[in-house]
XYZ file of C-alpha atoms in Angstrom:
499
model
C 18.079 8.321 -44.312
C 15.832 10.007 -42.141
C 12.998 7.266 -42.292
C 15.918 5.013 -41.140
C 16.752 6.624 -38.414
C 13.049 7.044 -37.219
C 12.116 3.188 -38.063
C 15.552 2.320 -35.811
C 14.306 4.836 -33.201
C 10.806 3.201 -32.716
C 12.282 -0.473 -32.868
C 14.953 0.366 -30.521
C 12.083 1.870 -28.066
C 9.795 -0.782 -28.277
C 12.365 -3.357 -27.754
C 13.404 -1.400 -24.367
C 9.890 -1.307 -23.167
C 9.769 -5.246 -23.920
C 12.879 -5.756 -22.268
C 11.874 -3.887 -19.266
C 8.614 -5.960 -18.668
C 10.871 -9.054 -19.161
C 13.029 -8.079 -16.545
C 9.968 -7.266 -14.453
C 8.666 -10.687 -14.730
C 12.298 -12.360 -14.455
C 12.709 -10.187 -11.185
C 9.073 -11.663 -9.983
C 10.210 -15.153 -10.582
C 13.389 -14.811 -9.010
C 11.997 -13.383 -5.885
C 9.654 -16.219 -5.402
C 12.402 -18.518 -6.234
C 14.663 -17.310 -3.573
C 11.931 -16.967 -0.988
C 12.306 -20.316 0.704
C 15.720 -19.843 1.070
C 15.311 -16.604 2.832
C 12.617 -18.118 4.886
C 15.233 -20.864 5.648
C 17.718 -18.379 6.733
C 15.222 -16.756 9.174
C 14.565 -20.304 10.760
C 18.295 -20.689 10.901
C 19.023 -17.172 12.669
C 16.202 -18.005 14.985
C 17.550 -21.418 15.798
C 21.068 -19.750 16.689
C 19.262 -17.247 19.134
C 17.477 -19.825 20.651
C 20.742 -21.722 21.270
C 22.370 -18.802 22.579
C 19.101 -18.215 25.178
C 19.696 -21.925 26.253
C 23.590 -21.542 26.576
C 23.096 -18.122 28.498
C 21.033 -20.081 31.212
C 23.187 -23.004 31.531
C 26.675 -21.151 31.852
C 25.251 -17.699 33.068
C 25.743 -16.331 36.571
C 23.133 -16.919 39.020
C 21.752 -13.673 38.785
C 21.439 -13.792 35.047
C 19.576 -17.471 35.566
C 17.338 -15.463 37.900
C 16.656 -12.719 35.322
C 14.817 -15.637 33.424
C 12.084 -15.280 36.040
C 12.625 -11.756 37.154
C 13.330 -9.413 34.450
C 16.564 -7.123 35.245
C 17.853 -9.567 37.729
C 21.014 -9.832 35.586
C 21.492 -6.120 35.465
C 20.897 -5.513 39.169
C 23.522 -8.122 39.854
C 26.286 -6.384 37.349
C 25.243 -3.160 38.973
C 22.953 -1.732 36.831
C 20.648 -0.967 39.352
C 18.006 1.502 37.808
C 18.150 -0.264 34.404
C 17.431 -3.785 36.188
C 14.494 -1.897 38.596
C 13.172 -0.652 35.162
C 12.860 -4.111 33.691
C 11.315 -5.304 36.556
C 8.981 -2.556 36.826
C 7.963 -3.335 33.034
C 7.287 -7.076 33.826
C 5.072 -5.930 36.943
C 2.995 -3.771 34.681
C 2.712 -6.483 32.092
C 1.346 -9.030 34.938
C -1.032 -6.524 35.780
C -2.222 -5.629 32.707
C -2.471 -9.468 31.782
C -4.575 -10.031 35.014
C -7.038 -6.869 34.827
C -7.578 -6.877 31.026
C -5.184 -8.593 28.776
C -6.045 -12.357 30.016
C -9.759 -11.730 29.072
C -9.151 -10.116 25.562
C -6.439 -12.579 24.567
C -9.135 -15.289 24.996
C -11.733 -13.382 23.425
C -9.646 -13.110 20.284
C -9.826 -16.679 19.932
C -13.443 -17.250 20.801
C -14.848 -13.886 19.475
C -17.648 -14.067 21.859
C -19.829 -16.746 23.172
C -22.832 -14.746 23.945
C -25.019 -13.065 21.653
C -27.277 -10.216 22.036
C -30.948 -11.338 23.265
C -33.681 -9.216 23.093
C -36.109 -12.023 24.478
C -40.001 -11.494 25.058
C -39.932 -9.398 28.132
C -40.705 -5.892 27.733
C -40.313 -2.932 30.139
C -42.952 -0.670 32.161
C -43.351 1.412 28.442
C -43.894 -2.071 26.461
C -40.061 -1.621 25.024
C -38.255 -5.062 24.692
C -35.712 -5.650 27.313
C -32.160 -6.014 25.109
C -29.768 -8.114 26.923
C -26.386 -7.177 25.543
C -23.909 -10.092 24.618
C -20.675 -9.952 23.111
C -19.304 -7.776 20.436
C -16.935 -9.796 18.225
C -15.677 -6.615 16.316
C -14.240 -5.106 19.691
C -12.997 -8.739 20.783
C -11.265 -8.709 17.918
C -9.737 -5.276 18.260
C -9.036 -5.833 21.940
C -7.295 -9.087 20.969
C -5.257 -7.879 18.115
C -3.821 -4.883 20.391
C -3.248 -7.491 23.442
C -1.326 -9.837 20.838
C 0.831 -6.843 19.962
C 1.321 -5.938 23.560
C 2.529 -9.542 24.210
C 4.983 -9.335 21.394
C 6.375 -5.966 22.617
C 7.207 -7.516 26.070
C 8.573 -10.630 24.608
C 10.934 -8.303 22.789
C 11.749 -6.591 26.182
C 12.052 -9.672 28.131
C 14.775 -11.510 25.758
C 16.226 -7.686 25.643
C 17.004 -7.739 29.148
C 18.333 -11.355 29.451
C 20.884 -10.650 26.717
C 21.285 -6.977 28.229
C 22.121 -8.526 31.832
C 24.658 -11.171 30.306
C 26.330 -8.473 28.363
C 26.723 -6.412 31.450
C 28.068 -9.474 33.356
C 30.679 -10.164 30.812
C 31.998 -6.795 31.295
C 32.366 -6.908 34.938
C 33.962 -10.075 34.932
C 36.715 -8.665 32.292
C 37.362 -6.142 34.917
C 35.320 -3.379 33.224
C 32.535 -1.207 34.391
C 29.071 -1.618 32.750
C 27.394 1.689 31.591
C 25.561 3.304 34.171
C 21.969 4.599 33.607
C 22.835 8.450 33.156
C 25.290 7.451 30.803
C 22.924 5.425 28.544
C 20.460 8.372 28.705
C 22.960 10.617 27.583
C 23.802 8.447 24.452
C 20.290 8.435 23.779
C 20.383 12.287 22.868
C 23.889 12.096 21.466
C 25.149 8.834 19.281
C 21.998 7.097 19.341
C 19.710 10.219 19.147
C 18.142 8.698 16.175
C 16.622 6.093 18.254
C 15.217 8.583 20.263
C 13.816 10.554 17.574
C 12.265 7.185 15.772
C 10.492 6.266 19.145
C 7.660 8.468 18.381
C 7.065 7.807 14.979
C 7.379 4.195 15.417
C 4.496 3.992 18.071
C 2.557 6.447 15.635
C 2.822 3.598 12.851
C 2.208 0.923 15.091
C -0.821 2.336 16.473
C -2.426 3.929 13.262
C -0.776 1.348 10.254
C 0.158 -1.752 11.872
C -3.011 -2.239 14.273
C -5.551 -1.136 11.512
C -3.886 -3.191 8.975
C -3.722 -6.600 10.955
C -7.373 -6.065 11.960
C -8.629 -5.666 8.620
C -6.358 -8.661 7.358
C -7.947 -10.908 10.082
C -11.274 -9.967 9.224
C -10.652 -11.957 6.005
C -10.481 -14.928 8.242
C -13.662 -14.866 9.728
C -17.358 -14.939 8.836
C -17.936 -10.985 9.304
C -20.677 -10.510 6.777
C -24.166 -9.286 6.222
C -25.367 -12.272 8.186
C -23.132 -11.718 11.030
C -23.369 -8.045 11.912
C -22.201 -7.538 15.702
C -23.517 -6.574 18.139
C -26.734 -7.836 16.776
C -24.971 -11.294 16.097
C -21.420 -12.881 16.639
C -19.223 -13.820 13.783
C -16.514 -16.428 14.119
C -13.194 -18.006 12.591
C -13.414 -19.563 9.275
C -9.915 -20.039 8.165
C -9.355 -19.575 4.496
C -13.001 -20.550 3.671
C -13.628 -16.936 1.956
C -10.067 -17.099 0.212
C -11.420 -19.952 -1.787
C -14.715 -18.507 -2.497
C -13.240 -16.191 -4.406
C -12.258 -19.042 -6.991
C -14.978 -21.503 -6.395
C -18.024 -19.646 -6.131
C -19.321 -18.659 -9.866
C -20.787 -15.629 -9.405
C -17.492 -14.087 -7.171
C -14.965 -15.744 -9.509
C -17.284 -14.374 -12.566
C -16.877 -10.895 -11.112
C -13.407 -11.045 -9.741
C -11.322 -12.030 -12.720
C -12.897 -9.947 -14.938
C -12.278 -6.783 -12.887
C -8.876 -7.848 -12.199
C -8.223 -7.751 -15.763
C -10.140 -4.443 -16.596
C -8.099 -3.101 -13.266
C -4.748 -3.863 -14.687
C -5.822 -2.569 -18.043
C -7.160 0.464 -16.888
C -4.011 1.242 -14.316
C -1.569 0.531 -17.623
C -3.404 2.552 -19.999
C -4.244 5.277 -17.643
C -0.392 5.474 -16.117
C 1.295 5.425 -19.832
C -1.171 8.267 -21.489
C -0.652 10.364 -18.589
C 3.256 9.928 -18.325
C 3.866 9.941 -21.957
C 1.124 12.883 -22.834
C 2.423 14.860 -20.130
C 6.164 14.413 -21.260
C 5.178 15.680 -24.797
C 3.324 18.772 -23.117
C 6.273 19.796 -21.316
C 8.574 19.161 -24.197
C 6.241 21.545 -26.435
C 5.907 24.358 -23.785
C 9.725 24.008 -23.203
C 10.485 24.534 -26.856
C 12.626 27.466 -27.996
C 10.401 30.458 -29.263
C 7.254 29.355 -27.260
C 5.710 32.661 -26.019
C 4.113 32.855 -22.547
C 5.688 29.570 -20.880
C 4.908 30.851 -17.190
C 1.395 31.588 -18.089
C 1.017 28.007 -19.720
C 2.368 26.581 -16.486
C 0.201 28.690 -14.403
C -2.859 27.478 -16.132
C -2.139 23.735 -15.392
C -1.320 24.373 -11.935
C -4.377 26.273 -11.570
C -6.122 22.768 -12.940
C -4.573 20.915 -10.321
C -5.581 23.400 -7.619
C -9.199 23.087 -8.231
C -10.827 19.867 -5.709
C -10.690 16.804 -8.246
C -14.307 15.658 -6.350
C -15.709 19.156 -7.939
C -13.907 18.221 -11.310
C -15.236 14.608 -11.617
C -18.734 15.748 -10.560
C -18.988 18.287 -13.362
C -17.685 15.748 -15.580
C -20.267 13.431 -14.545
C -23.016 15.728 -15.363
C -21.150 16.950 -18.582
C -21.260 13.348 -19.824
C -24.745 12.307 -18.662
C -26.987 10.998 -21.328
C -29.120 14.140 -20.803
C -26.045 16.381 -20.089
C -24.651 19.588 -22.305
C -22.300 17.348 -24.428
C -25.029 15.200 -26.172
C -27.281 18.639 -25.851
C -24.563 20.631 -27.990
C -24.035 17.717 -30.483
C -27.858 17.053 -31.039
C -28.531 20.824 -31.455
C -25.444 20.668 -34.224
C -27.146 17.653 -36.199
C -23.847 15.592 -35.487
C -26.095 12.980 -33.662
C -29.233 11.830 -33.980
C -29.557 9.674 -30.491
C -28.399 10.653 -27.368
C -25.004 8.820 -26.601
C -24.395 6.616 -23.320
C -20.939 8.079 -22.545
C -21.049 6.533 -19.003
C -23.841 4.014 -19.372
C -23.589 2.322 -22.532
C -22.991 -1.564 -22.031
C -22.647 -2.605 -25.866
C -18.978 -4.269 -26.960
C -18.351 -4.875 -23.323
C -18.935 -1.290 -22.173
C -16.284 0.248 -24.563
C -17.558 3.584 -24.574
C -18.120 4.013 -20.592
C -14.451 2.875 -20.276
C -12.891 4.838 -22.832
C -14.578 7.977 -21.359
C -13.338 7.426 -17.830
C -9.853 6.842 -19.340
C -10.081 10.191 -21.190
C -10.941 12.225 -18.258
C -8.387 10.707 -16.150
C -5.951 11.758 -18.800
C -7.325 15.182 -18.685
C -6.854 15.568 -14.937
C -3.299 13.579 -14.922
C -1.396 15.098 -17.704
C -0.735 18.617 -15.507
C 0.980 16.271 -12.762
C 3.366 14.673 -14.944
C 4.016 17.911 -16.963
C 5.155 19.681 -14.134
C 7.274 16.983 -12.772
C 9.092 16.203 -16.397
C 9.500 19.944 -16.957
C 12.674 20.555 -14.378
C 14.000 17.161 -15.702
C 14.053 18.421 -19.493
C 15.407 21.625 -18.444
C 18.392 19.852 -16.941
C 19.388 17.556 -19.863
C 22.582 18.660 -21.490
C 22.119 20.445 -24.997
C 25.392 19.293 -26.155
C 23.944 15.789 -26.122
C 21.279 17.156 -28.394
C 23.859 19.180 -30.665
C 25.863 16.186 -31.013
C 23.314 13.588 -31.892
C 21.743 15.943 -34.624
C 25.236 16.616 -36.031
C 25.103 12.702 -36.558
C 21.853 12.725 -38.393
C 19.413 11.698 -35.454
C 15.753 12.411 -36.077
C 13.360 14.054 -33.403
C 11.862 10.395 -32.450
C 15.688 9.404 -32.174
C 16.569 12.072 -30.056
C 13.396 11.215 -27.904
C 14.257 8.068 -27.644
C 17.690 7.650 -27.029
C 18.592 10.700 -24.912
C 15.255 12.283 -23.868
C 13.393 9.453 -22.507
C 16.329 7.772 -20.621
C 16.700 11.182 -18.693
C 13.193 11.403 -17.694
C 13.136 7.589 -16.988
C 16.062 7.819 -14.561
C 14.263 10.434 -12.709
C 10.897 9.567 -12.537
C 11.034 5.780 -12.447
C 9.865 5.298 -8.895
C 6.987 7.924 -9.946
C 5.863 6.060 -12.640
C 5.529 3.014 -10.152
C 3.497 4.827 -7.902
C 1.196 6.177 -10.636
C 0.784 2.617 -11.691
C -0.274 1.284 -8.159
C -2.052 4.493 -7.400
C -4.148 3.966 -10.512
C -4.976 0.283 -9.398
C -6.348 1.857 -6.500
C -7.942 5.018 -8.194
C -11.440 5.208 -6.354
C -12.422 8.980 -6.857
C -12.157 8.690 -10.776
C -14.321 5.549 -11.150
C -16.991 6.047 -8.516
C -17.499 9.669 -8.997
C -17.834 9.660 -12.930
C -19.760 6.168 -13.201
C -20.252 4.599 -9.779
C -18.988 1.693 -11.099
C -21.418 1.329 -13.707
C -22.822 0.419 -15.862
C -24.331 -2.620 -13.971
C -24.759 -5.843 -15.527
C -26.680 -8.837 -14.157
C -23.664 -11.175 -14.495
C -21.303 -9.185 -12.012
C -21.984 -9.459 -8.277
C -22.639 -5.949 -7.140
C -20.599 -4.483 -9.556
C -20.377 -2.916 -13.243
C -18.216 -2.679 -15.902
C -16.203 0.144 -15.040
C -15.823 -1.148 -11.450
C -12.127 -1.686 -10.074
C -11.101 -3.718 -7.186
C -10.955 -0.997 -5.306
C -14.569 0.239 -6.065
C -16.089 -3.258 -5.716
C -14.370 -3.703 -2.399
C -16.067 -0.407 -1.240
C -19.443 -1.551 -2.222
C -19.095 -5.378 -0.727
C -18.306 -3.458 2.626
C -20.064 -0.350 2.767
C -23.201 -1.119 0.785
C -23.545 -5.172 1.170
C -21.524 -5.217 4.844
C -19.560 -8.296 3.365
C -16.323 -7.288 5.193
C -14.794 -10.575 5.196
C -15.060 -10.863 1.212
C -13.914 -7.143 1.009
C -10.787 -8.018 3.052
C -9.884 -10.865 1.075
C -10.210 -8.883 -2.176
C -8.166 -6.152 -0.383
C -5.435 -8.486 0.458
C -5.171 -9.783 -3.052
C -4.752 -6.145 -4.403
C -2.208 -5.527 -1.606
C -0.234 -8.628 -2.203
C -0.032 -7.982 -6.105
C 0.708 -4.151 -5.536
C 3.174 -4.616 -2.795
C 4.995 -7.417 -5.096
C 4.852 -5.246 -8.216
C 6.199 -2.349 -6.323
C 9.160 -3.718 -4.724
C 10.354 -5.661 -8.002
C 9.461 -2.831 -10.234
C 11.514 -0.132 -8.008
C 14.463 -2.791 -7.593
C 14.823 -2.713 -11.306
C 14.407 0.935 -12.251
C 17.716 2.854 -13.250
C 17.362 5.023 -10.106
C 18.265 2.297 -8.308
C 20.532 0.288 -10.328
C 22.376 3.170 -11.909
C 22.076 5.694 -9.495
C 25.971 6.783 -9.255
C 26.768 5.600 -12.854
C 24.133 7.411 -14.803
C 25.443 10.515 -16.711
């Protein structure tokens, strides 16, 4: 009977895991099936807005028509003088910006420079060559991105000013009085306080997240590589050429696809091993009769407190072919030749890959242990007692009670860990440097992930466009998986019904 319960628990556990992956795949397919409909809906809403924009001009008051040229005229005509004047001031500032700086930056965004640096044959009085500085494509791309964002922001304010003037005119024609500027300011610190509080964070996100992200993405569409390094030389727009190069170039494709496969295998094993090992460790420490529970927890917290790069560099020296581990094993007579824990290339470099997985397990287990400890302590004890009375085995208790509770709380954390392991730069680079290197790979080694390969392509090889393409592919895969997987977790679907 005990064996029967155990077998059933194992079967149901693996069936639940399979069902989860099947649901994940179904969600990804459903997302792409619905994507055309969502895009079509966006165009429909855009068409309605354009229709409203045109009708407001045809049927609107003359001051509202004037606001299509002079921002704020509609508000001034409806009695909102300060608000209308501010809109007009914004329009004047935008015109001045585009005249003095934005116009040239906008043109430079498309040309990326026309004059290259020229050293020439002329020399100064000390014999040094005279350098004629040209355009800097890198700065022109950056200034162009910033100018485009300013233009988009102005366009939003432009349409908002027109619709605001139309709304104020309707209120006035209906016998009411549009809100004065003082009242609108008061509302920004009362009913609309959330908008005021979000202003600074949104601006920071735009400045430090959106602009760099768009800037890096656009590099993928340029010829910015080791042959075109500004300011010494210019680079230009080349469209999707580099995107196709990842699949068409035999050397690049022969590196990308093996590294993609290893990255996914690494992320899956690293996530699952740390997750379940942390759960079992937390269950072991929380068992009745275990003495010194605070001591065990403190020890694991201390291991987290040690800077990770110190731990990884120490492990790299420990596992080195001439390191302490091989020396001790040889002194004990357990091995006759030194083992390349991080450098062996036999069997598709299985030993270095196994080594980095074990080190990652050792480093990652304490995090899961601490997170799941609180969850385990809050599971109702009567559930376990009732299940034991029904003859449930320890495996069945774990599969049917413990794991669902832990998964409900830590589901988003598990997804974050998977995505984090896809982009886990530190462990790979500080342990193996991506090695061992093999000739069939393009500037990569057997333990390289896509993120470490991207680093080598950009920092070491200066192929920024190819690195940007790899980053876009990685980002797209991670974003799609995160959105679909998170929407399928119990924490989202059964947030109010889970008991």
